[in-house]
Short mmCIF file of C-alpha atoms and ligand atoms in Angstrom, two decimals:
data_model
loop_
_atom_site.label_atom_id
_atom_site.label_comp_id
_atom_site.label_asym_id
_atom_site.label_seq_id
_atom_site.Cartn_x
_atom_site.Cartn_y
_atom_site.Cartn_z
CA UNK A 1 -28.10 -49.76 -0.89
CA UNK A 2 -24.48 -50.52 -0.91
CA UNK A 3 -24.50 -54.73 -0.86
CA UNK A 4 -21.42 -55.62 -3.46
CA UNK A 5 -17.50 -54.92 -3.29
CA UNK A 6 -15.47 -55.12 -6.36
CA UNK A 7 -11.67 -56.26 -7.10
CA UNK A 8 -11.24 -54.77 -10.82
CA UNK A 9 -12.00 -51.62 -12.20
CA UNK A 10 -11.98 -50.64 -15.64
CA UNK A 11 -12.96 -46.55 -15.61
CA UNK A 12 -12.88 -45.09 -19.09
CA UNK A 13 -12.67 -41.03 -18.66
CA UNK A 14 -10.22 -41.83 -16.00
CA UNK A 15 -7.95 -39.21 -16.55
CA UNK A 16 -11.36 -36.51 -17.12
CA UNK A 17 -11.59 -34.36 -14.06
CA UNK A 18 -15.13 -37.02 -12.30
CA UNK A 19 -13.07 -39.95 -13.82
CA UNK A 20 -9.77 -39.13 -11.72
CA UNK A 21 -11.88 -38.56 -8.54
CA UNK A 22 -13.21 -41.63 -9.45
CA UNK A 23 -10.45 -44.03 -9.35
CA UNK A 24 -9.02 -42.34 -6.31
CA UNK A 25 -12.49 -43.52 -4.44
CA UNK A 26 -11.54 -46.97 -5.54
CA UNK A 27 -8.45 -47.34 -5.26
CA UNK A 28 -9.00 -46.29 -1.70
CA UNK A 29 -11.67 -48.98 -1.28
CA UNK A 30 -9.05 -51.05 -2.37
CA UNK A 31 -9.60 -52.09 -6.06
CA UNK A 32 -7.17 -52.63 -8.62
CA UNK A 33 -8.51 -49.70 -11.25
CA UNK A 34 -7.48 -49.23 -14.85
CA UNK A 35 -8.04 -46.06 -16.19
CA UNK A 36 -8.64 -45.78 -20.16
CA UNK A 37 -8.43 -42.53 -21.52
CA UNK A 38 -7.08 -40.85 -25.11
CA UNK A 39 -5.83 -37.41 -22.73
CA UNK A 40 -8.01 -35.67 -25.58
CA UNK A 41 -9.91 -33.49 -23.18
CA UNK A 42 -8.15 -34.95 -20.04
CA UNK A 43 -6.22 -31.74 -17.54
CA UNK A 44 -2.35 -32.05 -17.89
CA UNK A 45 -1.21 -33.46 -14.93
CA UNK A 46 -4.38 -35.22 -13.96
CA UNK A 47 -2.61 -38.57 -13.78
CA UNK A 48 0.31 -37.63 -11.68
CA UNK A 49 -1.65 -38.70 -8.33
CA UNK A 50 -3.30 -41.47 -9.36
CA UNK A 51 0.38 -42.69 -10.97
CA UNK A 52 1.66 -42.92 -7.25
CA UNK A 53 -1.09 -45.86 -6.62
CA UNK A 54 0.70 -49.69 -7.26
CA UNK A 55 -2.77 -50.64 -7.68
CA UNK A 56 -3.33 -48.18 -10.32
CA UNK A 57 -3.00 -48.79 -14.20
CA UNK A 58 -3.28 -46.52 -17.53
CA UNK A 59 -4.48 -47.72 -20.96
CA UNK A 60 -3.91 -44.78 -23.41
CA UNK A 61 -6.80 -45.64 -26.06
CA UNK A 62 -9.99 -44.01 -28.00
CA UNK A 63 -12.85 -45.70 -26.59
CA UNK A 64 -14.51 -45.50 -30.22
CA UNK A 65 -12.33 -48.38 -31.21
CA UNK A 66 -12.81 -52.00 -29.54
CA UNK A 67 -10.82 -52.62 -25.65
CA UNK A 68 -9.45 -55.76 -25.08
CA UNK A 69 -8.02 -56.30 -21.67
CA UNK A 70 -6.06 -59.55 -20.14
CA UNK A 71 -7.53 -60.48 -16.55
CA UNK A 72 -10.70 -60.01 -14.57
CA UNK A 73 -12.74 -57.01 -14.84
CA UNK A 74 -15.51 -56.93 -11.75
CA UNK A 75 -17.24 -53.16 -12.85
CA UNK A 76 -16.91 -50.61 -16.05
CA UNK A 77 -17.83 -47.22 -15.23
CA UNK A 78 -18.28 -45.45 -18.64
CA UNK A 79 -17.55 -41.87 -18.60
CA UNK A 80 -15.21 -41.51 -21.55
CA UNK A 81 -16.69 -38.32 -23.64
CA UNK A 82 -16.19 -34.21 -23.47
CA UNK A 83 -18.44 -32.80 -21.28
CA UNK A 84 -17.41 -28.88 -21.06
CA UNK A 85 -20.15 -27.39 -24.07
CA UNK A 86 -16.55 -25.97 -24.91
CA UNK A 87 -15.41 -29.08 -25.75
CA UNK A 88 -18.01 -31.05 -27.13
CA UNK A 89 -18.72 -27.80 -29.20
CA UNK A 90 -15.03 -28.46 -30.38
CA UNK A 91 -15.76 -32.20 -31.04
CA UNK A 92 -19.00 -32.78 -32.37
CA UNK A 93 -18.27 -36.21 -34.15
CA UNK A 94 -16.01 -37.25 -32.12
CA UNK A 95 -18.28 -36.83 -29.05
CA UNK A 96 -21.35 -38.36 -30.97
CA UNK A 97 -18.84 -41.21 -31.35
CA UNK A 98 -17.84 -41.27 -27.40
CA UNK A 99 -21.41 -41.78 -26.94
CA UNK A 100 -22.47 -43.77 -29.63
CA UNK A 101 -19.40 -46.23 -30.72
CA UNK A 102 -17.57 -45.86 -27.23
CA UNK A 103 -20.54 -46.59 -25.15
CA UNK A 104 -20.66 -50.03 -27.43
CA UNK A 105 -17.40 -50.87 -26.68
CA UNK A 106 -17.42 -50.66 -22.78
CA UNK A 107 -20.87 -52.88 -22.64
CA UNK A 108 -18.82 -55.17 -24.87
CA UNK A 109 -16.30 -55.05 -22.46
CA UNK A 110 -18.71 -55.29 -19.06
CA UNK A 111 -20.35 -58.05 -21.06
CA UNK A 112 -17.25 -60.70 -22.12
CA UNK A 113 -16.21 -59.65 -18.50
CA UNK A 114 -19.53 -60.53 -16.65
CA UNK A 115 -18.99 -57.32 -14.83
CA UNK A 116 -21.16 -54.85 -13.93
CA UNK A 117 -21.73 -51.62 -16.21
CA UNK A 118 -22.24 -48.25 -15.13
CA UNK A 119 -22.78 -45.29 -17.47
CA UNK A 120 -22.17 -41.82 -16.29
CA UNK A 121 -25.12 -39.75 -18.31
CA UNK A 122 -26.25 -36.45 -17.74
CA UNK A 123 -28.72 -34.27 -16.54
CA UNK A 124 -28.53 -32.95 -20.14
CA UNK A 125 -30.61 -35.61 -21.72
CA UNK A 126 -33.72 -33.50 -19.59
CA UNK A 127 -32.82 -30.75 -22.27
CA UNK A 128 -34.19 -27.27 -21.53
CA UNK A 129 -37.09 -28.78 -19.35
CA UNK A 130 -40.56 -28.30 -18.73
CA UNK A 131 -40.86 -30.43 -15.64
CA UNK A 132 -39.11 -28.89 -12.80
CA UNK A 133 -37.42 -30.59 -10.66
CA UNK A 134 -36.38 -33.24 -12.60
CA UNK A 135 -37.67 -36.86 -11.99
CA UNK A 136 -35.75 -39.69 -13.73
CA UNK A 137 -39.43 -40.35 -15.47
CA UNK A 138 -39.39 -37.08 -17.25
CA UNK A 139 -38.18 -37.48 -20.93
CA UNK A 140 -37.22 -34.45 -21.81
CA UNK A 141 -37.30 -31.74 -23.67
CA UNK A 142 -34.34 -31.24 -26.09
CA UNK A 143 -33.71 -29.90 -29.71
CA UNK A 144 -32.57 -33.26 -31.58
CA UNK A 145 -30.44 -30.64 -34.61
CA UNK A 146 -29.05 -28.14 -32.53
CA UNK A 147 -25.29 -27.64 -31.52
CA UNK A 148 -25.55 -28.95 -28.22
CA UNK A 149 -27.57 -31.76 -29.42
CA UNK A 150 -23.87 -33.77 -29.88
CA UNK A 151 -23.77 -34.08 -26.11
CA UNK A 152 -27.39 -34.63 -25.31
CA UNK A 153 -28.23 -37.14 -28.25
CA UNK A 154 -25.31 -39.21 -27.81
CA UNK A 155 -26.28 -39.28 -23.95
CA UNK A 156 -29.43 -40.35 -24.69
CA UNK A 157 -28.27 -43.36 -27.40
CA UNK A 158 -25.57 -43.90 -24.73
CA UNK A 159 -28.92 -45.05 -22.52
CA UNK A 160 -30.97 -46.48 -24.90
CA UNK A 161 -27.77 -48.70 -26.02
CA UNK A 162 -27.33 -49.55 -22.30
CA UNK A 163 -31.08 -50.25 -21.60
CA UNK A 164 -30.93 -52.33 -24.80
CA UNK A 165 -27.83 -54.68 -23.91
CA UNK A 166 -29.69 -54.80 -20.29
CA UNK A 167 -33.14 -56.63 -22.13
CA UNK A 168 -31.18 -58.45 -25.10
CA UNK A 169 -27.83 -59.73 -23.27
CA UNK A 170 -29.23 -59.36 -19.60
CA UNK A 171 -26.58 -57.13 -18.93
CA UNK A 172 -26.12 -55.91 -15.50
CA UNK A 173 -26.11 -52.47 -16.66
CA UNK A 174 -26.88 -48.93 -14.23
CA UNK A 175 -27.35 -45.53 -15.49
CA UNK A 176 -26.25 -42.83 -13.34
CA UNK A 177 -27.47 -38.63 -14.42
CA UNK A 178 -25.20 -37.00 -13.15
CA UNK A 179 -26.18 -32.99 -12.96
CA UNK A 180 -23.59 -30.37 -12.77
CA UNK A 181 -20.42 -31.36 -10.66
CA UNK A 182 -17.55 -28.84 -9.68
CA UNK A 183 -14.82 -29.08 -7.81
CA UNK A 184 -10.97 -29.57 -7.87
CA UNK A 185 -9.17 -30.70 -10.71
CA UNK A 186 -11.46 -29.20 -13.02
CA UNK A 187 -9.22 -27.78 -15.74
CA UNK A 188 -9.21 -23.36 -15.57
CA UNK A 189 -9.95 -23.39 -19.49
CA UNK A 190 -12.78 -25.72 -19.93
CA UNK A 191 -15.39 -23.25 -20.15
CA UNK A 192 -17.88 -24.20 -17.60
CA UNK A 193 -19.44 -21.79 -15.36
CA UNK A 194 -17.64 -23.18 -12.08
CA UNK A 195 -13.73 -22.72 -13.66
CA UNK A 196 -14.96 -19.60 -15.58
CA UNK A 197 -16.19 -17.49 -12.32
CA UNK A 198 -13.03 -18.78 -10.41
CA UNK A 199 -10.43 -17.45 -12.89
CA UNK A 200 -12.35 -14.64 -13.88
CA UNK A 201 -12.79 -13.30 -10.18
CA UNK A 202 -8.87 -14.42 -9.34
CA UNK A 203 -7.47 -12.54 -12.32
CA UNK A 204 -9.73 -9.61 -11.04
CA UNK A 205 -11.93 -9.79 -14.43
CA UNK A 206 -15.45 -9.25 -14.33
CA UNK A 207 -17.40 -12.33 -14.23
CA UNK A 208 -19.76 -13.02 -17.07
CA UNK A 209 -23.43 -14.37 -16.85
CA UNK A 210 -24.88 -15.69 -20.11
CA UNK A 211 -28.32 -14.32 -20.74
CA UNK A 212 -29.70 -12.45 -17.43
CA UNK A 213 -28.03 -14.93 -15.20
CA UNK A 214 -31.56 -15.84 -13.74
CA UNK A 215 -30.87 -19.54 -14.98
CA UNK A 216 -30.43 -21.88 -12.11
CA UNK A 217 -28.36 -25.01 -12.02
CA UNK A 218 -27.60 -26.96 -8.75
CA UNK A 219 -24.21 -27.55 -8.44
CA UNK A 220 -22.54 -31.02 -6.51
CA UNK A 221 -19.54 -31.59 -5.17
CA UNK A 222 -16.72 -34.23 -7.30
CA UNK A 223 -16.07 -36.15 -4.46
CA UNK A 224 -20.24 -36.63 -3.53
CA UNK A 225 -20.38 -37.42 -7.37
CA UNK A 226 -17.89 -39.85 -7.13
CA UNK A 227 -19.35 -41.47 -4.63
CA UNK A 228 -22.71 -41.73 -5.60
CA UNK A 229 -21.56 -43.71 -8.61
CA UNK A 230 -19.90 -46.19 -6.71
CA UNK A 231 -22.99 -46.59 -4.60
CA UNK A 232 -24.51 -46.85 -8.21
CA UNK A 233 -22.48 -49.43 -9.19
CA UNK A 234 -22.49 -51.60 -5.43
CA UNK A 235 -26.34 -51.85 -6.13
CA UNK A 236 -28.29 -53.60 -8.37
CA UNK A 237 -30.47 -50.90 -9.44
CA UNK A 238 -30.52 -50.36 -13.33
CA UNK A 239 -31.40 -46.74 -13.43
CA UNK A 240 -31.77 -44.21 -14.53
CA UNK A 241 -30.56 -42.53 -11.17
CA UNK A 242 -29.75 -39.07 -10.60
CA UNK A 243 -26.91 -37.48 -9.07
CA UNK A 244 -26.89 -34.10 -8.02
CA UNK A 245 -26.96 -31.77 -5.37
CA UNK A 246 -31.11 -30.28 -5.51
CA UNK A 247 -30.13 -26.94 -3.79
CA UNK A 248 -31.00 -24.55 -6.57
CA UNK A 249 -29.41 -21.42 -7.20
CA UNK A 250 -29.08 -18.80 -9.82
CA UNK A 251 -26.31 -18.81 -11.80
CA UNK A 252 -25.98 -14.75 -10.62
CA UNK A 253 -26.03 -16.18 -6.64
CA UNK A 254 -22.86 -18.58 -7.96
CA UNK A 255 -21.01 -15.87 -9.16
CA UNK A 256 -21.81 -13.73 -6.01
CA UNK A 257 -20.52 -16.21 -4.00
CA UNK A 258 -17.50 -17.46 -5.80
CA UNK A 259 -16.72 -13.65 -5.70
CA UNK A 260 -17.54 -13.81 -2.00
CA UNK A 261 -15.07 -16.31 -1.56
CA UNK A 262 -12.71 -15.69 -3.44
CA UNK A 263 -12.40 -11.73 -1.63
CA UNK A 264 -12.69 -10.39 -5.47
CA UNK A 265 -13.35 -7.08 -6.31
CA UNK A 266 -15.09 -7.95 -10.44
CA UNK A 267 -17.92 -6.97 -11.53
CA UNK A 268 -20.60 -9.19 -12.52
CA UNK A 269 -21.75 -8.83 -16.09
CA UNK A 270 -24.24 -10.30 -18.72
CA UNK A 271 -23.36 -11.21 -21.90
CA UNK A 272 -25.27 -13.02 -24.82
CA UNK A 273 -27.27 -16.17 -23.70
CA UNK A 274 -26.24 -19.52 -25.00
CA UNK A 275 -27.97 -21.24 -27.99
CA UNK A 276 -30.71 -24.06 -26.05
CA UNK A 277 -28.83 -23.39 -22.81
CA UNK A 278 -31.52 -24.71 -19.76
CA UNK A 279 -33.27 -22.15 -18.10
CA UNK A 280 -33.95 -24.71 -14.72
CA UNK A 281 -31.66 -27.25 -13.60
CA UNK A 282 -32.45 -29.13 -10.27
CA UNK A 283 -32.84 -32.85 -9.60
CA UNK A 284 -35.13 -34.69 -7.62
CA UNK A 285 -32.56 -37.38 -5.60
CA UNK A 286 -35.63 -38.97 -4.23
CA UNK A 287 -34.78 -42.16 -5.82
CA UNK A 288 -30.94 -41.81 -5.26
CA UNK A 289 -31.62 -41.67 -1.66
CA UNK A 290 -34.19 -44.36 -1.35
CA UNK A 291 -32.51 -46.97 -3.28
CA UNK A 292 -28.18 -46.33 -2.79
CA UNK A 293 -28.55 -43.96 0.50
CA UNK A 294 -27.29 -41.58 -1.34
CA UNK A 295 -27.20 -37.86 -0.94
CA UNK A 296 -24.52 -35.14 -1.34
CA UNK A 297 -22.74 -34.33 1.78
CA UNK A 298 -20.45 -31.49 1.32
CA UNK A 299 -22.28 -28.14 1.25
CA UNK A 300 -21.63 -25.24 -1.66
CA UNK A 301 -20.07 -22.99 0.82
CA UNK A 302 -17.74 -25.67 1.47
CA UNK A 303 -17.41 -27.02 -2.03
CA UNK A 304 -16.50 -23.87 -3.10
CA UNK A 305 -14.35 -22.78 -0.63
CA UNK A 306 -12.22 -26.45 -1.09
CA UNK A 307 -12.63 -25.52 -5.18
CA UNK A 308 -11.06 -22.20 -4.70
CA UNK A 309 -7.81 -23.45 -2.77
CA UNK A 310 -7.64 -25.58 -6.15
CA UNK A 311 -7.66 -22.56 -8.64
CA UNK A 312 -5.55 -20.68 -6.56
CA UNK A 313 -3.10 -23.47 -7.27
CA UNK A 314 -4.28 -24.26 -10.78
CA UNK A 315 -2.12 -23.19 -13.75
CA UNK A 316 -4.66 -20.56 -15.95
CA UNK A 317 -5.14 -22.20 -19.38
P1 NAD B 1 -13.72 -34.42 -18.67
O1 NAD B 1 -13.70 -33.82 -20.03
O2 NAD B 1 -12.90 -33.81 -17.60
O3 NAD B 1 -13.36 -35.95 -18.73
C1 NAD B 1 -13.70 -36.79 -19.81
C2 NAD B 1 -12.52 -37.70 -20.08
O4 NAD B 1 -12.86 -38.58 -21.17
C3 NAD B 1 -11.26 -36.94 -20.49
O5 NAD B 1 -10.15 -37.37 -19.72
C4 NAD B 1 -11.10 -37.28 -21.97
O6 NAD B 1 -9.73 -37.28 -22.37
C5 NAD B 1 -11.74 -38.65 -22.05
N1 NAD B 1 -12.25 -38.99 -23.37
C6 NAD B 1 -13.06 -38.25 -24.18
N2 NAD B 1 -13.29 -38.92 -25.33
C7 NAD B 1 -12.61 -40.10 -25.24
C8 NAD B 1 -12.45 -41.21 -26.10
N3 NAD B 1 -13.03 -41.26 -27.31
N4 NAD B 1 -11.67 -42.25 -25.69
C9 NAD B 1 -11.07 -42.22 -24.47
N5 NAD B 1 -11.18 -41.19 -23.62
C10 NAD B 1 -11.95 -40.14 -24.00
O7 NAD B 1 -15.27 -34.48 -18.23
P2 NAD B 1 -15.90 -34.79 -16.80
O8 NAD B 1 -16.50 -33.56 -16.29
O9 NAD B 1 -14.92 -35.54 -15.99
O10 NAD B 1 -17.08 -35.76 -17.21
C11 NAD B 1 -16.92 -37.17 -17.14
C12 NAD B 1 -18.21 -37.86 -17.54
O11 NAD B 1 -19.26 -37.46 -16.66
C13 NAD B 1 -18.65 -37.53 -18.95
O12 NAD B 1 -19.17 -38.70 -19.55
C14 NAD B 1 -19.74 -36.52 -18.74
O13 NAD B 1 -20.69 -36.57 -19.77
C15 NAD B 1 -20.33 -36.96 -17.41
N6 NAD B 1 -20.95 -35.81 -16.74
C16 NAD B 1 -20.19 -34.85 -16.15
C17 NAD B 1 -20.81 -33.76 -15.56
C18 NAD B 1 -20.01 -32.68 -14.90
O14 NAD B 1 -20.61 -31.69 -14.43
N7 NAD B 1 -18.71 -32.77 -14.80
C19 NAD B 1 -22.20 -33.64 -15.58
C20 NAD B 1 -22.93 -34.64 -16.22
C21 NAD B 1 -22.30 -35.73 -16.78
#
């Protein structure tokens, strides 16, 4: 449960589409929050809110080179790496290096800092899986050499570095898997499902399912996301701790009902499936609600129906 309140925040990713929702959750709760960020996969005007905020700071910097920071530093939440397969596709080094070198540097940070750490993994590190739903005791199931291994291996390093500095420097360390979030602010271009059926079905374009579209994912709203990291962070717990919403639906039933939504008139169509893309996605919050209360509160319907006033705003790149 919720027990601790913190002054400074350091929130790498902070301009990335979870990162911005981020600091505006704590600068509302009243911290002072530096955002660190290199912009590299960041949306273009992602900053222009948070900018308003006094209490509100930006560090232009690659996490995969050292931070140094002058003054007190109460919580790191790490979530500094592409996470669209679009862009980690793009990136392959450089996101094994987000996870790998970048993770190093914020413990470093958390640790001269005393603060507390908080890493924002993913539900990827289950891989394609063969437990369903997904308990934070499964391992996993994932190809270690294939493309999307750039994202899921450097997730899982990311933890193992993070469980490490937790039993060799009694870090104060939690790990947060976080399953598919959506919601505004997430950039029309990045590729994911979510921005892909809302620009496809506004431009009148049919929308396209990978594979037969039979996959499910559960889908959770930014600001419930948000949220349940911070609860993540006010506890003590150490993790692994997912974050998701666990109503499951088929990638086809998303697309239905963005189109629903949305009043569009496209077609739905199948194209080729993904290389190692999951065929089941849903997490078990079990834990998440036992141990930081947590659970998501906004609906889909509603989620998407907020998420579509945002796209209908949203340049199209
Ligand atoms: P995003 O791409 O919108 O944000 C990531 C941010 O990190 C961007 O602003 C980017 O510029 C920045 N960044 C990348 N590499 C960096 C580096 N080397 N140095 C400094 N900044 C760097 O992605 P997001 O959806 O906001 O995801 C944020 C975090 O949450 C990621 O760590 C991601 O793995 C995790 N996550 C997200 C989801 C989701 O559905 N959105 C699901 C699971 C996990």
């Amino acid at each position: 449960m919720t027990t601790r309140r913190f002054e400074h925040a350091v929130v790498t990713g902070g301009a990335g589409f979870v990162g911005a929702h981020l600091c505006e959750l704590l600068l509302a709760e009243g911290c002072v929050v530096v955002a660190v960020d290199d912009l590299s996969t960041a949306a273009e005007n992602a900053l222009d809110r948070l900018r308003r905020h006094d209490r509100f700071r930006f560090v232009h910097h690659d996490v995969t080179e050292p931070m140094a920071f002058d003054g007190p530093v109460d919580v790191v939440f790490h979530l500094a790496s592409a996470a669209s397969p679009r862009d980690y596709l793009a990136r392959p080094i450089e996101t094994l290096r987000a996870g790998s070198h970048g993770t190093e540097h914020a413990l470093e940070l958390a640790r001269r800092s005393g603060a507390r750490f908080v890493l924002a993994s993913t539900s990827e590190v289950y891989g394609d899986p063969l437990e369903h739903p997904q308990r934070e005791q499964y391992w996993g199931h994932v190809n270690p050499i294939g493309p999307r291994s750039v994202y899921d291996e450097a997730k899982r390093y990311a933890e193992a570095l993070t469980s490490a500095y937790r039993r060799e420097h009694g870090s104060d360390t939690g790990i947060a898997r976080i399953f598919n979030t959506y919601g505004p602010g997430m950039r029309a271009g990045d590729g994911r499902m979510i921005p892909a059926f809302f620009t496809q079905a506004l431009a009148g374009e049919p929308l396209t399912l990978t594979g037969t579209g039979e996959q499910t994912r559960s889908i959770c709203y930014v600001e419930d996301t948000a949220r349940g990291l911070l609860a993540l962070a006010c506890s003590d717990h150490p993790g692994p701790v997912n974050l998701g919403n666990p109503d499951e639906l088929t990638v086809r039933q998303v697309a239905e009902r963005v189109k629903e939504i949305t009043g569009s008139g496209s077609p739905i169509e199948c194209v080729d499936a993904v290389v190692d893309d999951p065929r089941r996605r849903c997490p078990d919050i079990t834990l998440a609600r036992e141990v930081l209360g947590w659970a998501p509160k906004v609906d889909v319907e509603d989620g998407l129906r907020r998420t579509a006033a945002w796209f209908r705003r949203a340049p199209l790149r």
